[in-house]
PDB file of N, CA and C in Angstrom:
ATOM      1  N   MET A   1      66.627  86.855 -62.151  1.00  0.00           N
ATOM      2  CA  MET A   1      66.790  86.702 -60.715  1.00  0.00           C
ATOM      3  C   MET A   1      66.648  85.221 -60.372  1.00  0.00           C
ATOM      4  N   ASN A   2      67.683  84.645 -59.812  1.00  0.00           N
ATOM      5  CA  ASN A   2      67.662  83.244 -59.422  1.00  0.00           C
ATOM      6  C   ASN A   2      67.153  83.144 -57.998  1.00  0.00           C
ATOM      7  N   LEU A   3      66.016  82.495 -57.811  1.00  0.00           N
ATOM      8  CA  LEU A   3      65.424  82.365 -56.489  1.00  0.00           C
ATOM      9  C   LEU A   3      65.769  81.039 -55.823  1.00  0.00           C
ATOM     10  N   GLY A   4      66.591  80.231 -56.455  1.00  0.00           N
ATOM     11  CA  GLY A   4      67.012  78.977 -55.852  1.00  0.00           C
ATOM     12  C   GLY A   4      66.029  77.853 -56.080  1.00  0.00           C
ATOM     13  N   ARG A   5      66.235  76.789 -55.357  1.00  0.00           N
ATOM     14  CA  ARG A   5      65.442  75.583 -55.531  1.00  0.00           C
ATOM     15  C   ARG A   5      64.001  75.743 -55.044  1.00  0.00           C
ATOM     16  N   ASN A   6      63.778  76.530 -53.998  1.00  0.00           N
ATOM     17  CA  ASN A   6      62.455  76.632 -53.388  1.00  0.00           C
ATOM     18  C   ASN A   6      61.529  77.616 -54.084  1.00  0.00           C
ATOM     19  N   LYS A   7      62.030  78.379 -55.029  1.00  0.00           N
ATOM     20  CA  LYS A   7      61.220  79.334 -55.792  1.00  0.00           C
ATOM     21  C   LYS A   7      60.427  80.269 -54.875  1.00  0.00           C
ATOM     22  N   ILE A   8      61.100  80.939 -53.979  1.00  0.00           N
ATOM     23  CA  ILE A   8      60.468  81.861 -53.039  1.00  0.00           C
ATOM     24  C   ILE A   8      59.967  83.080 -53.796  1.00  0.00           C
ATOM     25  N   THR A   9      58.733  83.451 -53.542  1.00  0.00           N
ATOM     26  CA  THR A   9      58.145  84.616 -54.187  1.00  0.00           C
ATOM     27  C   THR A   9      58.682  85.877 -53.518  1.00  0.00           C
ATOM     28  N   PRO A  10      59.288  86.765 -54.274  1.00  0.00           N
ATOM     29  CA  PRO A  10      59.803  87.996 -53.662  1.00  0.00           C
ATOM     30  C   PRO A  10      58.661  88.921 -53.247  1.00  0.00           C
ATOM     31  N   ARG A  11      58.889  89.697 -52.197  1.00  0.00           N
ATOM     32  CA  ARG A  11      57.908  90.677 -51.733  1.00  0.00           C
ATOM     33  C   ARG A  11      58.209  92.013 -52.386  1.00  0.00           C
ATOM     34  N   PHE A  12      57.168  92.659 -52.892  1.00  0.00           N
ATOM     35  CA  PHE A  12      57.317  93.960 -53.517  1.00  0.00           C
ATOM     36  C   PHE A  12      56.570  95.004 -52.712  1.00  0.00           C
ATOM     37  N   ASP A  13      57.185  96.152 -52.553  1.00  0.00           N
ATOM     38  CA  ASP A  13      56.560  97.261 -51.843  1.00  0.00           C
ATOM     39  C   ASP A  13      55.301  97.678 -52.594  1.00  0.00           C
ATOM     40  N   GLN A  14      54.170  97.759 -51.887  1.00  0.00           N
ATOM     41  CA  GLN A  14      52.895  98.110 -52.506  1.00  0.00           C
ATOM     42  C   GLN A  14      52.685  99.623 -52.610  1.00  0.00           C
ATOM     43  N   GLY A  15      53.609 100.406 -52.086  1.00  0.00           N
ATOM     44  CA  GLY A  15      53.512 101.857 -52.199  1.00  0.00           C
ATOM     45  C   GLY A  15      52.519 102.481 -51.231  1.00  0.00           C
ATOM     46  N   HIS A  16      52.305 101.844 -50.085  1.00  0.00           N
ATOM     47  CA  HIS A  16      51.363 102.376 -49.099  1.00  0.00           C
ATOM     48  C   HIS A  16      51.946 103.589 -48.388  1.00  0.00           C
ATOM     49  N   ASN A  17      51.106 104.569 -48.119  1.00  0.00           N
ATOM     50  CA  ASN A  17      51.428 105.614 -47.161  1.00  0.00           C
ATOM     51  C   ASN A  17      50.773 105.149 -45.863  1.00  0.00           C
ATOM     52  N   LEU A  18      51.578 104.624 -44.938  1.00  0.00           N
ATOM     53  CA  LEU A  18      51.026 103.972 -43.759  1.00  0.00           C
ATOM     54  C   LEU A  18      50.203 104.908 -42.885  1.00  0.00           C
ATOM     55  N   LYS A  19      50.527 106.187 -42.876  1.00  0.00           N
ATOM     56  CA  LYS A  19      49.733 107.120 -42.080  1.00  0.00           C
ATOM     57  C   LYS A  19      48.300 107.209 -42.601  1.00  0.00           C
ATOM     58  N   LYS A  20      48.121 107.041 -43.922  1.00  0.00           N
ATOM     59  CA  LYS A  20      46.775 107.062 -44.502  1.00  0.00           C
ATOM     60  C   LYS A  20      46.070 105.720 -44.337  1.00  0.00           C
ATOM     61  N   MET A  21      46.811 104.654 -44.033  1.00  0.00           N
ATOM     62  CA  MET A  21      46.234 103.321 -43.893  1.00  0.00           C
ATOM     63  C   MET A  21      45.702 103.035 -42.490  1.00  0.00           C
ATOM     64  N   ILE A  22      45.915 103.929 -41.550  1.00  0.00           N
ATOM     65  CA  ILE A  22      45.425 103.722 -40.187  1.00  0.00           C
ATOM     66  C   ILE A  22      43.901 103.602 -40.227  1.00  0.00           C
ATOM     67  N   GLY A  23      43.399 102.551 -39.593  1.00  0.00           N
ATOM     68  CA  GLY A  23      41.970 102.274 -39.592  1.00  0.00           C
ATOM     69  C   GLY A  23      41.545 101.269 -40.649  1.00  0.00           C
ATOM     70  N   ARG A  24      42.437 100.916 -41.568  1.00  0.00           N
ATOM     71  CA  ARG A  24      42.120  99.959 -42.634  1.00  0.00           C
ATOM     72  C   ARG A  24      42.390  98.534 -42.138  1.00  0.00           C
ATOM     73  N   VAL A  25      41.778  97.563 -42.781  1.00  0.00           N
ATOM     74  CA  VAL A  25      41.874  96.154 -42.382  1.00  0.00           C
ATOM     75  C   VAL A  25      42.885  95.433 -43.270  1.00  0.00           C
ATOM     76  N   LEU A  26      43.752  94.655 -42.629  1.00  0.00           N
ATOM     77  CA  LEU A  26      44.741  93.840 -43.328  1.00  0.00           C
ATOM     78  C   LEU A  26      44.408  92.371 -43.098  1.00  0.00           C
ATOM     79  N   CYS A  27      44.340  91.603 -44.167  1.00  0.00           N
ATOM     80  CA  CYS A  27      44.123  90.159 -44.072  1.00  0.00           C
ATOM     81  C   CYS A  27      45.497  89.497 -44.220  1.00  0.00           C
ATOM     82  N   ASN A  28      45.938  88.806 -43.169  1.00  0.00           N
ATOM     83  CA  ASN A  28      47.282  88.246 -43.160  1.00  0.00           C
ATOM     84  C   ASN A  28      47.282  86.974 -42.329  1.00  0.00           C
ATOM     85  N   ASN A  29      47.976  85.935 -42.791  1.00  0.00           N
ATOM     86  CA  ASN A  29      48.005  84.677 -42.044  1.00  0.00           C
ATOM     87  C   ASN A  29      48.889  84.748 -40.796  1.00  0.00           C
ATOM     88  N   LEU A  30      49.528  85.862 -40.542  1.00  0.00           N
ATOM     89  CA  LEU A  30      50.303  86.022 -39.316  1.00  0.00           C
ATOM     90  C   LEU A  30      49.420  86.394 -38.121  1.00  0.00           C
ATOM     91  N   PHE A  31      48.188  86.777 -38.393  1.00  0.00           N
ATOM     92  CA  PHE A  31      47.235  87.093 -37.331  1.00  0.00           C
ATOM     93  C   PHE A  31      46.454  85.831 -36.962  1.00  0.00           C
ATOM     94  N   PRO A  32      46.127  85.648 -35.677  1.00  0.00           N
ATOM     95  CA  PRO A  32      45.375  84.443 -35.294  1.00  0.00           C
ATOM     96  C   PRO A  32      43.997  84.358 -35.947  1.00  0.00           C
ATOM     97  N   THR A  33      43.336  85.475 -36.177  1.00  0.00           N
ATOM     98  CA  THR A  33      42.011  85.459 -36.812  1.00  0.00           C
ATOM     99  C   THR A  33      42.085  85.810 -38.294  1.00  0.00           C
ATOM    100  N   PHE A  34      43.264  86.063 -38.811  1.00  0.00           N
ATOM    101  CA  PHE A  34      43.546  86.467 -40.195  1.00  0.00           C
ATOM    102  C   PHE A  34      43.196  87.923 -40.490  1.00  0.00           C
ATOM    103  N   TYR A  35      42.489  88.619 -39.602  1.00  0.00           N
ATOM    104  CA  TYR A  35      42.105  90.008 -39.847  1.00  0.00           C
ATOM    105  C   TYR A  35      42.618  90.908 -38.734  1.00  0.00           C
ATOM    106  N   GLY A  36      43.204  92.048 -39.128  1.00  0.00           N
ATOM    107  CA  GLY A  36      43.668  93.023 -38.152  1.00  0.00           C
ATOM    108  C   GLY A  36      43.460  94.432 -38.673  1.00  0.00           C
ATOM    109  N   LYS A  37      43.074  95.343 -37.776  1.00  0.00           N
ATOM    110  CA  LYS A  37      42.873  96.748 -38.142  1.00  0.00           C
ATOM    111  C   LYS A  37      44.068  97.549 -37.652  1.00  0.00           C
ATOM    112  N   LEU A  38      44.712  98.274 -38.554  1.00  0.00           N
ATOM    113  CA  LEU A  38      45.895  99.065 -38.226  1.00  0.00           C
ATOM    114  C   LEU A  38      45.512 100.197 -37.287  1.00  0.00           C
ATOM    115  N   LEU A  39      46.149 100.223 -36.101  1.00  0.00           N
ATOM    116  CA  LEU A  39      45.850 101.251 -35.100  1.00  0.00           C
ATOM    117  C   LEU A  39      46.847 102.393 -35.125  1.00  0.00           C
ATOM    118  N   TYR A  40      48.141 102.063 -35.046  1.00  0.00           N
ATOM    119  CA  TYR A  40      49.172 103.096 -35.047  1.00  0.00           C
ATOM    120  C   TYR A  40      50.523 102.483 -35.389  1.00  0.00           C
ATOM    121  N   ILE A  41      51.486 103.358 -35.653  1.00  0.00           N
ATOM    122  CA  ILE A  41      52.841 102.951 -36.033  1.00  0.00           C
ATOM    123  C   ILE A  41      53.811 103.600 -35.052  1.00  0.00           C
ATOM    124  N   GLU A  42      54.732 102.803 -34.542  1.00  0.00           N
ATOM    125  CA  GLU A  42      55.717 103.323 -33.596  1.00  0.00           C
ATOM    126  C   GLU A  42      57.008 102.513 -33.710  1.00  0.00           C
ATOM    127  N   ASP A  43      58.133 103.179 -33.905  1.00  0.00           N
ATOM    128  CA  ASP A  43      59.458 102.536 -33.968  1.00  0.00           C
ATOM    129  C   ASP A  43      59.510 101.382 -34.966  1.00  0.00           C
ATOM    130  N   GLU A  44      59.063 101.619 -36.196  1.00  0.00           N
ATOM    131  CA  GLU A  44      59.068 100.631 -37.276  1.00  0.00           C
ATOM    132  C   GLU A  44      58.230  99.394 -36.966  1.00  0.00           C
ATOM    133  N   ARG A  45      57.284  99.512 -36.052  1.00  0.00           N
ATOM    134  CA  ARG A  45      56.325  98.456 -35.754  1.00  0.00           C
ATOM    135  C   ARG A  45      54.925  98.995 -36.017  1.00  0.00           C
ATOM    136  N   CYS A  46      54.112  98.190 -36.649  1.00  0.00           N
ATOM    137  CA  CYS A  46      52.725  98.561 -36.922  1.00  0.00           C
ATOM    138  C   CYS A  46      51.833  97.737 -36.001  1.00  0.00           C
ATOM    139  N   TYR A  47      51.028  98.403 -35.214  1.00  0.00           N
ATOM    140  CA  TYR A  47      50.184  97.742 -34.230  1.00  0.00           C
ATOM    141  C   TYR A  47      48.775  97.575 -34.773  1.00  0.00           C
ATOM    142  N   PHE A  48      48.241  96.362 -34.602  1.00  0.00           N
ATOM    143  CA  PHE A  48      46.941  95.989 -35.138  1.00  0.00           C
ATOM    144  C   PHE A  48      46.038  95.470 -34.031  1.00  0.00           C
ATOM    145  N   GLU A  49      44.744  95.770 -34.153  1.00  0.00           N
ATOM    146  CA  GLU A  49      43.728  95.159 -33.299  1.00  0.00           C
ATOM    147  C   GLU A  49      43.175  93.956 -34.049  1.00  0.00           C
ATOM    148  N   MET A  50      43.159  92.790 -33.397  1.00  0.00           N
ATOM    149  CA  MET A  50      42.638  91.589 -34.026  1.00  0.00           C
ATOM    150  C   MET A  50      41.120  91.707 -34.150  1.00  0.00           C
ATOM    151  N   LEU A  51      40.606  91.363 -35.324  1.00  0.00           N
ATOM    152  CA  LEU A  51      39.171  91.413 -35.592  1.00  0.00           C
ATOM    153  C   LEU A  51      38.624  89.991 -35.694  1.00  0.00           C
ATOM    154  N   PRO A  52      37.357  89.770 -35.341  1.00  0.00           N
ATOM    155  CA  PRO A  52      36.792  88.421 -35.474  1.00  0.00           C
ATOM    156  C   PRO A  52      36.665  88.013 -36.938  1.00  0.00           C
ATOM    157  N   ASN A  53      36.815  86.732 -37.168  1.00  0.00           N
ATOM    158  CA  ASN A  53      36.701  86.181 -38.519  1.00  0.00           C
ATOM    159  C   ASN A  53      35.344  85.493 -38.639  1.00  0.00           C
ATOM    160  N   PRO A  54      34.467  85.970 -39.534  1.00  0.00           N
ATOM    161  CA  PRO A  54      33.137  85.372 -39.635  1.00  0.00           C
ATOM    162  C   PRO A  54      33.129  83.960 -40.223  1.00  0.00           C
ATOM    163  N   GLU A  55      34.145  83.595 -40.996  1.00  0.00           N
ATOM    164  CA  GLU A  55      34.183  82.271 -41.632  1.00  0.00           C
ATOM    165  C   GLU A  55      34.825  81.206 -40.754  1.00  0.00           C
ATOM    166  N   PHE A  56      35.949  81.540 -40.117  1.00  0.00           N
ATOM    167  CA  PHE A  56      36.679  80.598 -39.279  1.00  0.00           C
ATOM    168  C   PHE A  56      36.701  81.148 -37.854  1.00  0.00           C
ATOM    169  N   THR A  57      35.823  80.627 -37.027  1.00  0.00           N
ATOM    170  CA  THR A  57      35.604  81.214 -35.699  1.00  0.00           C
ATOM    171  C   THR A  57      36.474  80.594 -34.606  1.00  0.00           C
ATOM    172  N   LYS A  58      37.347  79.678 -34.940  1.00  0.00           N
ATOM    173  CA  LYS A  58      38.128  78.959 -33.928  1.00  0.00           C
ATOM    174  C   LYS A  58      38.939  79.897 -33.033  1.00  0.00           C
ATOM    175  N   TYR A  59      39.539  80.924 -33.603  1.00  0.00           N
ATOM    176  CA  TYR A  59      40.407  81.815 -32.834  1.00  0.00           C
ATOM    177  C   TYR A  59      39.777  83.181 -32.574  1.00  0.00           C
ATOM    178  N   ASN A  60      38.478  83.301 -32.680  1.00  0.00           N
ATOM    179  CA  ASN A  60      37.819  84.585 -32.457  1.00  0.00           C
ATOM    180  C   ASN A  60      37.936  85.077 -31.019  1.00  0.00           C
ATOM    181  N   SER A  61      38.347  84.216 -30.097  1.00  0.00           N
ATOM    182  CA  SER A  61      38.573  84.671 -28.724  1.00  0.00           C
ATOM    183  C   SER A  61      39.760  85.638 -28.662  1.00  0.00           C
ATOM    184  N   CYS A  62      40.596  85.661 -29.688  1.00  0.00           N
ATOM    185  CA  CYS A  62      41.732  86.592 -29.769  1.00  0.00           C
ATOM    186  C   CYS A  62      41.303  87.981 -30.230  1.00  0.00           C
ATOM    187  N   ALA A  63      40.073  88.126 -30.697  1.00  0.00           N
ATOM    188  CA  ALA A  63      39.594  89.420 -31.187  1.00  0.00           C
ATOM    189  C   ALA A  63      39.701  90.460 -30.077  1.00  0.00           C
ATOM    190  N   GLY A  64      40.163  91.633 -30.438  1.00  0.00           N
ATOM    191  CA  GLY A  64      40.359  92.708 -29.473  1.00  0.00           C
ATOM    192  C   GLY A  64      41.781  92.829 -28.959  1.00  0.00           C
ATOM    193  N   GLN A  65      42.588  91.788 -29.118  1.00  0.00           N
ATOM    194  CA  GLN A  65      43.980  91.844 -28.677  1.00  0.00           C
ATOM    195  C   GLN A  65      44.792  92.703 -29.639  1.00  0.00           C
ATOM    196  N   ILE A  66      45.902  93.231 -29.142  1.00  0.00           N
ATOM    197  CA  ILE A  66      46.793  94.063 -29.945  1.00  0.00           C
ATOM    198  C   ILE A  66      48.037  93.250 -30.288  1.00  0.00           C
ATOM    199  N   GLU A  67      48.354  93.185 -31.574  1.00  0.00           N
ATOM    200  CA  GLU A  67      49.554  92.501 -32.070  1.00  0.00           C
ATOM    201  C   GLU A  67      50.315  93.474 -32.964  1.00  0.00           C
ATOM    202  N   TRP A  68      51.592  93.198 -33.203  1.00  0.00           N
ATOM    203  CA  TRP A  68      52.364  94.064 -34.095  1.00  0.00           C
ATOM    204  C   TRP A  68      53.045  93.249 -35.187  1.00  0.00           C
ATOM    205  N   LEU A  69      53.247  93.910 -36.309  1.00  0.00           N
ATOM    206  CA  LEU A  69      54.038  93.389 -37.425  1.00  0.00           C
ATOM    207  C   LEU A  69      55.077  94.437 -37.774  1.00  0.00           C
ATOM    208  N   SER A  70      56.184  93.998 -38.357  1.00  0.00           N
ATOM    209  CA  SER A  70      57.200  94.963 -38.756  1.00  0.00           C
ATOM    210  C   SER A  70      56.666  95.807 -39.917  1.00  0.00           C
ATOM    211  N   GLU A  71      57.176  97.005 -40.001  1.00  0.00           N
ATOM    212  CA  GLU A  71      56.752  97.926 -41.056  1.00  0.00           C
ATOM    213  C   GLU A  71      57.031  97.337 -42.439  1.00  0.00           C
ATOM    214  N   ARG A  72      58.108  96.608 -42.587  1.00  0.00           N
ATOM    215  CA  ARG A  72      58.475  96.014 -43.876  1.00  0.00           C
ATOM    216  C   ARG A  72      57.415  95.013 -44.346  1.00  0.00           C
ATOM    217  N   VAL A  73      56.905  94.189 -43.422  1.00  0.00           N
ATOM    218  CA  VAL A  73      55.870  93.218 -43.778  1.00  0.00           C
ATOM    219  C   VAL A  73      54.593  93.932 -44.211  1.00  0.00           C
ATOM    220  N   VAL A  74      54.230  94.982 -43.507  1.00  0.00           N
ATOM    221  CA  VAL A  74      52.999  95.715 -43.815  1.00  0.00           C
ATOM    222  C   VAL A  74      53.118  96.437 -45.147  1.00  0.00           C
ATOM    223  N   LEU A  75      54.286  96.962 -45.456  1.00  0.00           N
ATOM    224  CA  LEU A  75      54.476  97.673 -46.726  1.00  0.00           C
ATOM    225  C   LEU A  75      54.352  96.745 -47.934  1.00  0.00           C
ATOM    226  N   THR A  76      54.584  95.452 -47.734  1.00  0.00           N
ATOM    227  CA  THR A  76      54.497  94.513 -48.854  1.00  0.00           C
ATOM    228  C   THR A  76      53.173  93.758 -48.885  1.00  0.00           C
ATOM    229  N   ALA A  77      52.264  94.047 -47.961  1.00  0.00           N
ATOM    230  CA  ALA A  77      50.968  93.353 -47.906  1.00  0.00           C
ATOM    231  C   ALA A  77      49.874  94.213 -48.550  1.00  0.00           C
ATOM    232  N   LYS A  78      48.819  93.541 -48.982  1.00  0.00           N
ATOM    233  CA  LYS A  78      47.665  94.239 -49.559  1.00  0.00           C
ATOM    234  C   LYS A  78      46.580  94.370 -48.508  1.00  0.00           C
ATOM    235  N   PHE A  79      46.040  95.563 -48.377  1.00  0.00           N
ATOM    236  CA  PHE A  79      44.977  95.810 -47.417  1.00  0.00           C
ATOM    237  C   PHE A  79      43.644  95.352 -47.978  1.00  0.00           C
ATOM    238  N   GLU A  80      42.741  94.954 -47.111  1.00  0.00           N
ATOM    239  CA  GLU A  80      41.427  94.423 -47.469  1.00  0.00           C
ATOM    240  C   GLU A  80      40.532  95.474 -48.110  1.00  0.00           C
ATOM    241  N   ASP A  81      40.587  96.704 -47.675  1.00  0.00           N
ATOM    242  CA  ASP A  81      39.650  97.740 -48.109  1.00  0.00           C
ATOM    243  C   ASP A  81      40.013  98.359 -49.462  1.00  0.00           C
ATOM    244  N   GLU A  82      40.992  97.821 -50.149  1.00  0.00           N
ATOM    245  CA  GLU A  82      41.418  98.423 -51.409  1.00  0.00           C
ATOM    246  C   GLU A  82      40.505  98.051 -52.542  1.00  0.00           C
TER     247      GLU A  82
END
């Protein structure tokens, strides 16, 4: 597989059953605090509650807000509680 000059790392499906992952924590740099708890899934969007980050507190004011990621991104990410 030729990934070109930038050597982009391909994303692989982690085999999650998203219905069983509800309530689990995902650590992802797309979240302002890096931590989000999966609340529910609707129309190929996964909704997360932002959790406070004990190490980097700069954006902890975002804790409690609801953000979404596409289902494809969540399927290729590793959950924290694994």
